[in-house]
Coordinates of C-alpha atoms in Angstrom, one line a residue:
X1 CA -25.0 31.9 18.2
X2 CA -22.4 34.7 19.0
X3 CA -19.5 36.5 20.9
X4 CA -19.7 39.9 22.5
X5 CA -17.4 42.6 21.0
X6 CA -14.1 42.1 21.5
X7 CA -11.9 45.3 21.8
X8 CA -9.2 45.6 19.2
X9 CA -5.6 46.1 19.2
X10 CA -5.9 48.7 16.3
X11 CA -7.2 51.9 16.7
X12 CA -10.9 52.7 16.1
X13 CA -11.3 49.7 15.3
X14 CA -13.5 47.0 17.0
X15 CA -14.1 43.4 16.5
X16 CA -17.7 42.7 15.3
X17 CA -20.1 41.0 17.4
X18 CA -21.7 38.1 15.6
X19 CA -24.9 38.2 17.7
X20 CA -27.7 38.5 15.7
X21 CA -25.7 38.9 12.7
X22 CA -25.5 37.3 9.4
X23 CA -22.4 35.5 7.6
X24 CA -23.3 37.0 4.2
X25 CA -22.3 34.8 1.2
X26 CA -22.0 36.4 -2.2
X27 CA -22.3 33.2 -5.0
X28 CA -25.1 30.6 -5.1
X29 CA -23.1 28.3 -7.0
X30 CA -21.1 25.2 -6.5
X31 CA -18.6 26.7 -3.4
X32 CA -21.0 29.5 -2.1
X33 CA -23.5 26.9 -0.9
X34 CA -21.0 24.9 0.8
X35 CA -19.4 27.3 2.4
X36 CA -23.2 28.3 3.6
X37 CA -23.6 25.5 4.8
X38 CA -20.5 25.2 7.0
X39 CA -21.7 28.0 8.6
X40 CA -25.4 27.1 9.2
X41 CA -24.2 23.8 10.6
X42 CA -22.6 25.3 13.2
X43 CA -25.8 28.1 14.1
X44 CA -24.6 30.9 12.3
X45 CA -27.2 32.8 10.6
X46 CA -26.4 32.5 6.5
X47 CA -27.7 34.8 4.0
X48 CA -26.8 33.8 0.2
X49 CA -27.0 36.2 -2.6
X50 CA -27.2 35.5 -6.2
X51 CA -29.1 37.5 -9.0
X52 CA -29.9 33.8 -10.6
X53 CA -33.0 32.4 -8.5
X54 CA -32.5 29.4 -9.9
X55 CA -29.1 28.9 -8.2
X56 CA -30.5 30.5 -4.9
X57 CA -33.2 27.6 -4.8
X58 CA -30.6 25.4 -5.6
X59 CA -27.9 26.3 -2.5
X60 CA -31.2 26.4 -0.4
X61 CA -32.4 23.1 -1.4
X62 CA -28.3 22.2 -1.2
X63 CA -28.5 22.8 2.6
X64 CA -31.3 21.6 3.7
X65 CA -30.9 18.2 2.1
X66 CA -26.9 17.6 2.3
X67 CA -26.6 19.5 5.7
X68 CA -26.1 16.1 7.5
X69 CA -22.5 15.8 6.0
X70 CA -21.3 18.8 7.7
X71 CA -22.1 17.5 11.0
X72 CA -24.0 20.1 12.2
X73 CA -24.0 20.8 16.2
X74 CA -27.3 22.1 15.9
X75 CA -30.9 20.4 15.0
X76 CA -32.2 21.2 11.3
X77 CA -35.3 23.2 12.8
X78 CA -32.7 25.5 14.0
X79 CA -30.9 26.3 10.8
X80 CA -31.2 29.8 9.6
X81 CA -30.1 30.1 5.9
X82 CA -31.8 33.3 3.8
X83 CA -31.4 33.6 -0.4
X84 CA -31.5 37.1 -1.7
X85 CA -31.4 38.8 -5.8
X86 CA -30.2 41.7 -4.4
X87 CA -27.0 42.9 -2.4
X88 CA -28.4 45.1 0.2
X89 CA -30.5 43.2 2.5
X90 CA -28.1 40.3 2.1
X91 CA -25.4 42.1 3.6
X92 CA -26.7 45.2 5.5
X93 CA -26.3 43.3 8.9
X94 CA -23.6 40.9 7.8
X95 CA -20.5 40.5 10.5
X96 CA -18.8 38.8 7.5
X97 CA -18.9 38.7 4.0
X98 CA -17.2 35.9 1.3
X99 CA -17.3 37.0 -1.6
X100 CA -17.3 34.0 -4.2
X101 CA -18.1 35.4 -7.7
X102 CA -16.3 34.2 -10.8
X103 CA -12.8 34.7 -10.9
X104 CA -12.7 37.9 -13.1
X105 CA -10.5 40.7 -11.5
X106 CA -12.9 43.7 -12.6
X107 CA -16.1 41.6 -11.5
X108 CA -14.4 41.6 -7.9
X109 CA -13.0 44.5 -7.4
X110 CA -16.5 45.9 -8.5
X111 CA -18.5 44.2 -6.2
X112 CA -16.1 45.0 -2.7
X113 CA -16.4 48.4 -4.0
X114 CA -20.1 48.0 -4.1
X115 CA -19.8 46.0 -0.4
X116 CA -17.9 49.2 0.9
X117 CA -21.3 51.4 0.4
X118 CA -23.4 48.7 2.3
X119 CA -22.2 46.8 5.0
X120 CA -21.6 48.2 8.9
X121 CA -18.1 49.8 8.9
X122 CA -17.3 47.0 11.4
X123 CA -17.7 44.1 8.6
X124 CA -15.0 41.6 7.8
X125 CA -14.8 41.4 3.9
X126 CA -13.3 38.2 2.7
X127 CA -12.8 36.7 -0.7
X128 CA -12.6 33.2 -1.9
X129 CA -10.3 33.9 -4.7
X130 CA -8.3 30.8 -5.6
X131 CA -5.6 32.7 -7.7
X132 CA -6.0 36.6 -6.9
X133 CA -4.5 38.4 -3.8
X134 CA -6.9 40.6 -1.8
X135 CA -4.6 43.2 -2.2
X136 CA -5.6 43.2 -6.0
X137 CA -9.2 43.4 -5.4
X138 CA -8.4 45.9 -3.0
X139 CA -8.0 48.6 -5.7
X140 CA -11.1 50.0 -5.6
X141 CA -11.8 50.6 -2.0
X142 CA -10.5 53.5 0.8
X143 CA -7.4 52.0 2.8
X144 CA -9.8 51.9 5.7
X145 CA -11.6 49.5 4.0
X146 CA -8.6 47.3 2.9
X147 CA -7.9 46.8 6.3
X148 CA -10.7 44.8 6.9
X149 CA -10.1 42.7 3.8
X150 CA -8.3 39.6 3.3
X151 CA -8.2 36.1 1.4
X152 CA -10.7 33.1 2.8
X153 CA -10.6 30.3 0.7
X154 CA -11.9 27.4 1.0
X155 CA -11.7 24.2 -1.0
X156 CA -14.2 21.6 -1.3
X157 CA -16.4 21.4 2.1
X158 CA -17.2 19.4 4.0
X159 CA -15.0 16.7 2.6
X160 CA -11.7 18.8 2.4
X161 CA -12.3 21.7 6.0
X162 CA -8.7 23.7 5.2
X163 CA -9.6 27.4 5.0
X164 CA -6.6 29.5 4.1
X165 CA -6.8 32.6 5.3
X166 CA -4.2 35.5 3.9
X167 CA -3.9 39.4 4.5
X168 CA -4.5 41.9 2.2
X169 CA -0.8 43.8 2.9
X170 CA -2.5 45.5 5.4
X171 CA -5.3 43.7 7.2
X172 CA -5.8 44.2 10.9
X173 CA -3.9 41.9 13.0
X174 CA -6.9 40.8 15.4
X175 CA -9.2 39.8 12.5
X176 CA -7.0 36.4 12.1
X177 CA -7.4 34.9 15.7
X178 CA -11.0 36.0 15.5
X179 CA -12.0 34.5 12.2
X180 CA -9.7 31.2 13.1
X181 CA -11.6 31.0 16.4
X182 CA -15.2 31.0 14.3
X183 CA -13.3 28.9 11.5
X184 CA -12.8 26.0 13.9
X185 CA -16.4 26.7 15.8
X186 CA -17.7 25.9 12.3
X187 CA -15.5 22.5 11.8
X188 CA -13.2 23.9 9.6
X189 CA -9.3 23.5 9.6
X190 CA -7.9 27.5 9.2
X191 CA -4.6 27.6 8.3
X192 CA -3.0 31.5 8.2
X193 CA -0.8 32.0 5.4
X194 CA 2.6 34.2 6.8
X195 CA 3.2 36.4 3.7
X196 CA 1.1 37.4 0.4
X197 CA 1.3 34.4 -2.2
X198 CA -0.4 34.2 -5.5
X199 CA -2.1 30.8 -4.6
X200 CA -1.7 30.7 -1.1
X201 CA -0.2 27.8 0.1
X202 CA -1.4 24.2 -1.8
X203 CA -2.9 26.3 -5.0
X204 CA 0.7 27.5 -5.5
X205 CA 2.2 24.3 -5.7
X206 CA -0.7 23.0 -7.9
X207 CA -0.6 25.7 -10.1
X208 CA 3.1 23.9 -11.3
X209 CA 1.8 20.2 -11.3
X210 CA -1.0 21.3 -12.9
X211 CA 0.6 23.6 -15.8
X212 CA 2.8 20.3 -16.5
X213 CA 0.0 18.1 -16.9
X214 CA -1.8 20.5 -19.5
X215 CA 1.3 20.6 -21.0
X216 CA 1.8 16.7 -21.4
X217 CA -1.8 16.5 -22.8
X218 CA -1.3 19.4 -25.1
X219 CA 1.7 17.6 -26.6
X220 CA 0.2 14.5 -27.1
X221 CA 2.3 12.5 -24.5
X222 CA -0.4 10.6 -22.3
X223 CA -4.7 10.7 -22.5
X224 CA -6.0 12.2 -19.6
X225 CA -6.9 8.6 -18.6
X226 CA -3.1 7.5 -18.5
X227 CA -1.9 10.6 -17.0
X228 CA -4.4 10.2 -13.8
X229 CA -3.8 6.3 -13.7
X230 CA -0.2 7.0 -13.2
X231 CA -0.5 10.1 -10.7
X232 CA -2.9 7.9 -8.8
X233 CA -1.0 4.5 -8.5
X234 CA 2.3 7.0 -7.6
X235 CA 1.3 10.0 -5.2
X236 CA -2.6 9.3 -4.7
X237 CA -4.2 5.5 -4.2
X238 CA -7.7 6.7 -3.9
X239 CA -7.7 10.3 -4.0
X240 CA -8.2 13.0 -6.6
X241 CA -6.1 13.0 -9.4
X242 CA -5.1 16.0 -11.7
X243 CA -7.4 15.7 -14.8
X244 CA -10.8 15.1 -12.7
X245 CA -10.1 18.1 -10.4
X246 CA -9.6 20.3 -13.5
X247 CA -13.4 18.6 -14.8
X248 CA -14.8 19.1 -11.8
X249 CA -13.4 22.9 -11.1
X250 CA -14.3 23.4 -14.8
X251 CA -12.0 24.2 -17.8
X252 CA -13.3 28.0 -18.2
X253 CA -11.8 28.5 -14.6
X254 CA -9.2 26.8 -14.7
X255 CA -8.1 28.9 -18.2
X256 CA -8.7 32.1 -16.1
X257 CA -6.5 31.1 -13.4
X258 CA -3.8 29.8 -15.8
X259 CA -3.8 33.3 -17.1
X260 CA -3.6 34.9 -14.4
X261 CA -0.7 32.9 -13.1
X262 CA 1.4 33.5 -16.5
X263 CA 0.2 37.3 -16.5
X264 CA 1.7 38.2 -13.0
X265 CA 4.7 36.0 -13.2
X266 CA 5.9 36.7 -16.4
X267 CA 5.9 32.8 -17.3
X268 CA 5.7 31.7 -20.8
X269 CA 2.9 29.9 -21.9
X270 CA 3.8 26.6 -23.8
X271 CA 0.3 26.8 -25.6
X272 CA -1.7 25.4 -22.7
X273 CA -4.3 28.4 -22.8
X274 CA -4.3 27.6 -26.5
X275 CA -5.2 23.8 -25.5
X276 CA -7.8 25.1 -22.9
X277 CA -9.3 27.6 -25.3
X278 CA -9.8 24.4 -27.8
X279 CA -12.4 22.8 -25.4
X280 CA -13.5 25.9 -24.1
X281 CA -14.6 26.7 -27.9
X282 CA -16.3 23.8 -28.1
X283 CA -18.6 23.8 -25.3
X284 CA -16.6 21.6 -23.1
X285 CA -16.4 23.0 -20.1
X286 CA -16.1 19.7 -17.8
X287 CA -18.7 18.3 -15.4
X288 CA -20.5 21.0 -15.1
X289 CA -22.0 20.9 -18.6
X290 CA -23.4 18.5 -21.1
X291 CA -20.8 17.8 -23.3
X292 CA -18.2 17.0 -20.6
X293 CA -14.5 18.3 -20.6
X294 CA -11.4 16.3 -20.1
X295 CA -13.5 13.6 -19.4
X296 CA -16.9 12.8 -21.0
X297 CA -20.1 14.1 -19.4
X298 CA -21.1 12.4 -16.2
X299 CA -17.9 10.8 -15.5
X300 CA -17.3 12.2 -11.9
X301 CA -20.8 11.7 -10.9
X302 CA -20.7 8.3 -8.3
X303 CA -23.3 6.2 -6.4
X304 CA -22.8 5.2 -3.3
X305 CA -20.9 1.3 -4.8
X306 CA -18.3 4.0 -6.4
X307 CA -15.0 5.1 -4.8
X308 CA -15.3 8.9 -4.4
X309 CA -13.1 11.8 -4.0
X310 CA -14.5 15.3 -2.8
X311 CA -14.5 16.8 -5.8
X312 CA -17.3 14.4 -7.1
X313 CA -20.8 15.0 -7.5
X314 CA -20.4 18.5 -6.8
X315 CA -22.7 18.7 -10.4
X316 CA -25.1 15.9 -9.6
X317 CA -28.3 16.9 -8.9
X318 CA -30.9 16.2 -6.0
X319 CA -33.9 13.3 -6.5
X320 CA -37.3 14.2 -6.3
X321 CA -39.2 10.5 -6.0
X322 CA -42.6 10.0 -5.6
X323 CA -43.9 7.4 -3.1
X324 CA -47.3 6.2 -4.0
X325 CA -47.4 4.3 -1.0
X326 CA -48.7 1.2 -1.4
X327 CA -46.8 -0.5 1.4
X328 CA -48.9 1.2 3.8
X329 CA -52.2 -0.8 5.3
X330 CA -55.1 -1.2 2.7
X331 CA -56.9 1.2 4.3
X332 CA -54.6 3.7 4.6
X333 CA -52.9 3.6 0.8
X334 CA -54.9 6.1 -0.5
X335 CA -54.1 8.7 2.3
X336 CA -50.3 7.7 2.6
X337 CA -48.2 9.3 -0.5
X338 CA -45.1 10.9 -0.2
X339 CA -42.7 13.5 -1.5
X340 CA -38.9 12.3 -0.9
X341 CA -35.5 13.9 -1.6
X342 CA -32.4 12.1 -2.2
X343 CA -29.4 12.5 -3.8
X344 CA -27.7 11.3 -7.3
X345 CA -25.1 8.9 -5.1
X346 CA -28.1 7.5 -2.9
X347 CA -26.2 8.3 0.3
X348 CA -28.1 11.0 1.6
X349 CA -31.0 9.3 3.8
X350 CA -34.4 9.7 1.8
X351 CA -36.1 12.4 3.7
X352 CA -40.2 12.9 3.1
X353 CA -40.9 16.8 2.5
X354 CA -44.5 16.4 1.5
X355 CA -46.7 13.8 2.8
X356 CA -50.1 12.3 3.2
X357 CA -51.1 12.5 -0.3
X358 CA -53.8 10.3 -2.2
X359 CA -51.4 8.0 -4.8
X360 CA -48.9 10.9 -5.9
X361 CA -47.9 10.0 -9.2
X362 CA -46.5 12.4 -11.8
X363 CA -43.8 15.0 -10.5
X364 CA -42.1 18.2 -12.1
X365 CA -39.9 21.2 -11.3
X366 CA -40.1 24.6 -12.1
X367 CA -36.8 26.1 -11.4
X368 CA -37.4 29.4 -12.4
X369 CA -40.2 29.7 -9.9
X370 CA -38.5 27.6 -7.1
X371 CA -41.9 25.1 -7.3
X372 CA -42.7 21.6 -7.2
X373 CA -45.8 20.4 -9.1
X374 CA -47.2 16.7 -8.4
X375 CA -50.4 14.8 -9.5
X376 CA -52.5 12.9 -6.9
X377 CA -54.1 10.6 -8.8
X378 CA -56.7 9.9 -5.8
X379 CA -58.9 7.1 -5.8
X380 CA -58.7 5.3 -10.0
X381 CA -62.1 4.6 -10.5
X382 CA -62.9 8.3 -9.3
X383 CA -63.3 11.3 -10.8
X384 CA -60.7 13.1 -7.7
X385 CA -57.6 13.3 -9.1
X386 CA -55.8 17.2 -8.8
X387 CA -52.6 19.0 -9.2
X388 CA -50.8 20.5 -6.4
X389 CA -47.8 22.6 -5.7
X390 CA -45.3 23.5 -3.3
X391 CA -41.8 25.3 -2.6
X392 CA -38.7 22.9 -3.5
X393 CA -38.4 22.5 0.9
X394 CA -42.1 21.0 0.6
X395 CA -43.6 24.3 2.3
X396 CA -46.4 26.7 0.8
X397 CA -48.5 23.5 -0.4
X398 CA -51.3 24.9 -2.4
X399 CA -54.2 23.2 -5.0
X400 CA -53.7 24.5 -8.1
X401 CA -56.3 22.5 -10.4
X402 CA -58.7 20.9 -7.9
X403 CA -60.3 17.8 -7.4
X404 CA -62.3 16.6 -9.7
X405 CA -61.0 18.8 -12.8
X406 CA -58.8 16.0 -13.7
X407 CA -59.5 12.3 -13.0
X408 CA -56.2 10.3 -12.6
X409 CA -53.3 12.9 -13.6
X410 CA -50.2 10.6 -14.3
X411 CA -46.7 12.5 -16.3
X412 CA -46.5 15.9 -15.8
X413 CA -43.9 18.2 -17.7
X414 CA -42.8 21.6 -17.4
X415 CA -41.9 23.9 -20.4
X416 CA -39.9 26.5 -17.7
X417 CA -39.1 29.3 -20.5
X418 CA -42.8 29.5 -21.6
X419 CA -44.5 29.3 -18.0
X420 CA -46.3 26.1 -19.0
X421 CA -47.3 22.6 -17.9
X422 CA -48.3 20.2 -19.4
X423 CA -50.2 16.8 -17.9
X424 CA -52.0 13.6 -18.9
X425 CA -55.3 11.9 -17.6
X426 CA -55.3 8.1 -17.7
X427 CA -58.7 7.3 -17.4
X428 CA -59.8 10.5 -18.3
X429 CA -58.2 10.1 -21.8
X430 CA -57.1 13.2 -22.1
X431 CA -53.6 15.5 -22.2
X432 CA -54.0 18.9 -20.8
X433 CA -52.1 22.3 -20.6
X434 CA -51.8 25.0 -18.5
X435 CA -50.1 27.8 -17.0
X436 CA -47.7 27.1 -13.8
X437 CA -49.8 28.4 -11.4
X438 CA -52.9 26.3 -12.9
X439 CA -54.7 28.9 -14.7
X440 CA -55.6 28.7 -18.6
X441 CA -56.2 25.1 -18.4
X442 CA -56.9 23.5 -21.5
X443 CA -57.4 20.1 -23.5
X444 CA -54.8 19.3 -26.0
X445 CA -55.8 15.6 -26.2
X446 CA -59.3 13.9 -26.0
X447 CA -60.0 10.1 -26.7
X448 CA -63.1 9.8 -25.0
X449 CA -65.6 11.1 -22.3
X450 CA -64.7 9.0 -19.5
X451 CA -68.4 9.9 -17.9
X452 CA -69.9 7.4 -20.4
X453 CA -67.0 4.9 -19.5
X454 CA -63.3 4.5 -19.6
X455 CA -62.9 0.5 -20.2
X456 CA -61.3 1.0 -23.2
X457 CA -57.6 1.4 -21.8
X458 CA -56.1 1.3 -25.0
X459 CA -57.3 5.0 -25.3
X460 CA -55.7 5.8 -21.4
X461 CA -52.8 8.8 -21.2
X462 CA -50.2 7.9 -19.5
X463 CA -47.1 8.9 -20.1
X464 CA -45.9 13.0 -21.2
X465 CA -42.6 14.4 -22.8
X466 CA -42.0 17.3 -24.2
X467 CA -39.9 18.6 -27.5
X468 CA -40.0 22.0 -27.3
X469 CA -37.7 22.9 -30.1
X470 CA -39.4 20.6 -32.0
X471 CA -42.8 22.4 -31.5
X472 CA -44.1 18.5 -30.2
X473 CA -45.5 16.6 -27.5
X474 CA -45.3 12.9 -26.9
X475 CA -47.5 10.8 -24.5
X476 CA -48.0 7.1 -24.3
X477 CA -51.4 5.2 -24.2
X478 CA -50.5 1.8 -22.3
X479 CA -53.0 -0.5 -23.2
X480 CA -54.4 -3.1 -21.2
X481 CA -52.6 -4.8 -18.6
X482 CA -50.3 -7.2 -20.2
X483 CA -52.0 -6.7 -23.2
X484 CA -49.2 -5.5 -25.8
X485 CA -51.5 -3.1 -27.2
X486 CA -49.5 0.0 -26.3
X487 CA -48.5 3.3 -28.2
X488 CA -46.5 6.1 -28.4
X489 CA -47.7 9.6 -30.0
X490 CA -46.8 13.0 -30.7
X491 CA -48.4 16.3 -32.2
X492 CA -47.9 19.6 -32.9
X493 CA -47.6 22.3 -29.1
X494 CA -50.5 24.6 -31.4
X495 CA -53.6 23.0 -32.5
X496 CA -53.9 23.3 -36.0
X497 CA -56.7 26.2 -37.0
X498 CA -60.2 24.9 -36.9
X499 CA -59.7 21.8 -34.4
X500 CA -59.9 20.9 -31.3
X501 CA -58.9 18.2 -28.8
X502 CA -61.1 16.0 -30.3
X503 CA -61.0 16.4 -33.9
X504 CA -57.1 17.5 -34.6
X505 CA -55.4 15.8 -37.5
X506 CA -51.7 16.3 -36.6
X507 CA -51.3 13.4 -34.2
X508 CA -49.1 11.0 -35.8
X509 CA -48.7 7.4 -33.8
X510 CA -44.9 6.6 -33.7
X511 CA -45.1 2.7 -32.2
X512 CA -47.6 0.4 -31.5
X513 CA -47.4 -3.0 -30.3
X514 CA -45.7 -2.2 -26.9
X515 CA -46.1 -4.0 -24.3
X516 CA -47.3 -1.7 -21.8
X517 CA -45.7 2.0 -22.2
X518 CA -45.4 3.9 -19.6
X519 CA -43.8 7.5 -18.8
X520 CA -41.6 8.9 -21.6
X521 CA -38.5 11.7 -22.2
X522 CA -37.5 13.4 -25.1
X523 CA -34.1 14.0 -25.1
X524 CA -33.6 16.9 -28.2
X525 CA -29.8 17.3 -27.6
X526 CA -29.3 13.7 -28.3
X527 CA -32.0 13.1 -30.6
X528 CA -33.3 9.8 -28.5
X529 CA -36.6 9.1 -27.0
X530 CA -36.6 7.2 -23.7
X531 CA -39.6 5.8 -22.0
X532 CA -40.4 3.3 -19.2
X533 CA -42.6 -0.1 -20.0
X534 CA -44.2 -2.2 -17.0
X535 CA -45.5 -4.8 -19.2
X536 CA -45.0 -8.5 -19.6
X537 CA -41.3 -9.9 -20.0
X538 CA -39.2 -10.6 -22.0
X539 CA -40.4 -7.1 -23.7
X540 CA -41.6 -5.4 -20.5
X541 CA -40.4 -4.1 -17.0
X542 CA -37.7 -1.9 -19.5
X543 CA -36.4 0.9 -20.2
X544 CA -36.7 1.6 -24.0
X545 CA -35.1 4.1 -26.3
X546 CA -35.4 5.1 -30.3
X547 CA -33.3 7.1 -32.3
X548 CA -34.9 10.1 -34.3
X549 CA -33.9 10.3 -37.7
X550 CA -33.4 13.1 -39.9
X551 CA -36.5 13.5 -41.4
X552 CA -38.2 13.6 -38.0
X553 CA -39.2 9.8 -37.5
X554 CA -38.2 7.3 -34.8
X555 CA -36.6 4.5 -35.5
X556 CA -33.8 1.7 -34.2
X557 CA -36.2 0.9 -30.9
X558 CA -34.0 -0.8 -28.4
X559 CA -34.5 -2.2 -25.2
X560 CA -31.4 -0.7 -22.9
X561 CA -32.6 -2.4 -19.8
X562 CA -34.6 -5.3 -18.2
X563 CA -35.7 -6.6 -15.1
X564 CA -37.2 -3.7 -13.1
X565 CA -39.9 -4.4 -10.9
X566 CA -43.0 -2.8 -12.4
X567 CA -41.1 0.4 -14.4
X568 CA -42.7 3.9 -14.0
X569 CA -40.6 7.1 -13.6
X570 CA -37.9 8.3 -15.8
X571 CA -35.9 11.5 -16.2
X572 CA -33.2 12.5 -18.1
X573 CA -30.2 14.5 -16.7
X574 CA -29.5 16.2 -19.4
X575 CA -26.0 17.8 -17.9
X576 CA -24.1 14.8 -17.1
X577 CA -25.6 12.7 -19.3
X578 CA -27.5 10.1 -17.2
X579 CA -30.8 8.7 -17.2
X580 CA -32.8 7.8 -13.7
X581 CA -35.8 5.6 -13.6
X582 CA -38.1 4.0 -10.8
X583 CA -40.3 1.3 -10.1
X584 CA -43.2 -0.1 -8.1
X585 CA -40.3 -2.3 -6.3
X586 CA -39.2 1.0 -4.6
X587 CA -35.9 1.7 -6.0
X588 CA -34.1 3.8 -8.1
X589 CA -31.8 3.2 -11.0
X590 CA -29.4 5.2 -12.9
X591 CA -27.9 4.2 -16.4
X592 CA -25.8 6.0 -18.8
X593 CA -27.7 7.5 -22.3
X594 CA -27.0 4.3 -23.7
X595 CA -28.3 2.0 -21.0
X596 CA -24.9 1.0 -19.6
X597 CA -23.3 1.4 -16.1
X598 CA -26.7 0.9 -14.3
X599 CA -26.5 1.3 -10.7
X600 CA -29.4 0.7 -7.8
X601 CA -29.8 2.4 -5.0
X602 CA -32.5 3.1 -2.6
X603 CA -34.2 -0.1 -2.2
X604 CA -37.1 -1.2 -0.2
X605 CA -38.4 2.3 0.7
X606 CA -41.4 2.7 -0.5
X607 CA -43.6 2.0 -4.1
X608 CA -41.7 4.6 -6.2
X609 CA -43.6 6.3 -9.5
X610 CA -42.7 9.8 -11.0
X611 CA -39.1 11.1 -10.1
X612 CA -37.3 14.9 -10.9
X613 CA -34.2 16.5 -11.1
X614 CA -32.8 19.5 -9.1
X615 CA -29.7 20.7 -9.8
X616 CA -27.1 21.6 -7.2

């Protein structure tokens, strides 16, 4: 979409045409991807640049999965969003570039100096900085370029649609009504600051409030929860209180902003920076990391039944769920499996990205390559299993391990750093390892030869978990249905010299006599092992945990949750410290890492097996 070029009131410069040109977004993080979604939802071409491929993939999937929240004015198949690692191809055709890099002045100044050399001479250059004036950021560009620069400050769309525009001190006046028009077309509420102001409108007021809140905390006057409770009761009632907001933004970012305010205004620091630095040194940066911040990890990840603010779920993952297809007519069951994508709060409608799969069961993501990997069991009594891959949006489907090479593939685990994947083979009674593209296939565990019979279900390999730091892989052997003969094993990632998959001597049996253990996950940070069990009640149909002792053994087996309906899939959100599980009854569950805080969503929408997470 676009408008014809308009003659500006300034000399030797015209407002840019938007026809067949992009909005360039620099930074694919929490805000960058949301800004991109705003423009894409209104039909603008969007290019997102980030040096990190995982961030790019996460941004593209966020926009695809969450665009419905932005009330798009075009159909999803018309959306044009592209990701780039390099700067030049991302912005060389842009009519507008919005910078969303970290809040560091040198980095921002250098970014605009680089942009000046690449973009067209009519391109408008905006910074999303929440504390630096565009005048400061323009220090390394020519005066003529500074006239095309301004602050374009977003909050958290789509919930908060305010966008603050502020001059660099020399910004062409015609840019403001021009951007105001296009921002309104993109569903935003533009507000123009009448003068230069560090913090613009709201953030300037918020800076004073935030500083006093941090003083209250640093002096020990109140806890974060007490302060937020009082604030919420007095001023907000259903809004976002200050301590939750700081966790969502990130305490490292809060610290950088506070330091800038203190330096510019020659303020006295009453101990706020030292207070924040204590959290930062401990790695407690807020909602974006596994150690939490002012609040425990995962505190701002909310489900549909919980009260939410615009700053909740900023760091919650997208869910990739396998539907076996068992809810279809009997003659269609073996060709109606699907890969579904949903959200961690259960509010985003499940979307099918791959369908017509023969009984898909195990699923894993390879973030560095932007790939989904899953196994198709096929017909269980036939040797027709396969391993597949596709892009995160469901495109470019490939067979990476052909039908018949593996019998009945089950849980899959990816070691992204080593570009390896591991998977179990149920009736094949094996555990495999190969490269991400399926090459270099090798057998790690062989409990028997399926060709001579696979009736002994105690030898069936089902769940598969990795512990790369420990140098081990784990697997379950479920045993007969409701037979209480299930076991959990582990072995070294490196097969002992002189041994093979049938003769290796490093196999340990960690638990036995379990009802029917299925999928398994290892939490190396927390030193716990988790697994689902679809066996007989009261111990089966459950979520389980065991604790790793200093000597390496697992003890203290606990049932964390009961009454699941044929429990199958499990995955760990290591950043937000949550467990996600699925069952054949067609539900997704979320738990805290100790089993508390049980939430259930996406009910009765299939017969769910494997589940995987993609960080937003």
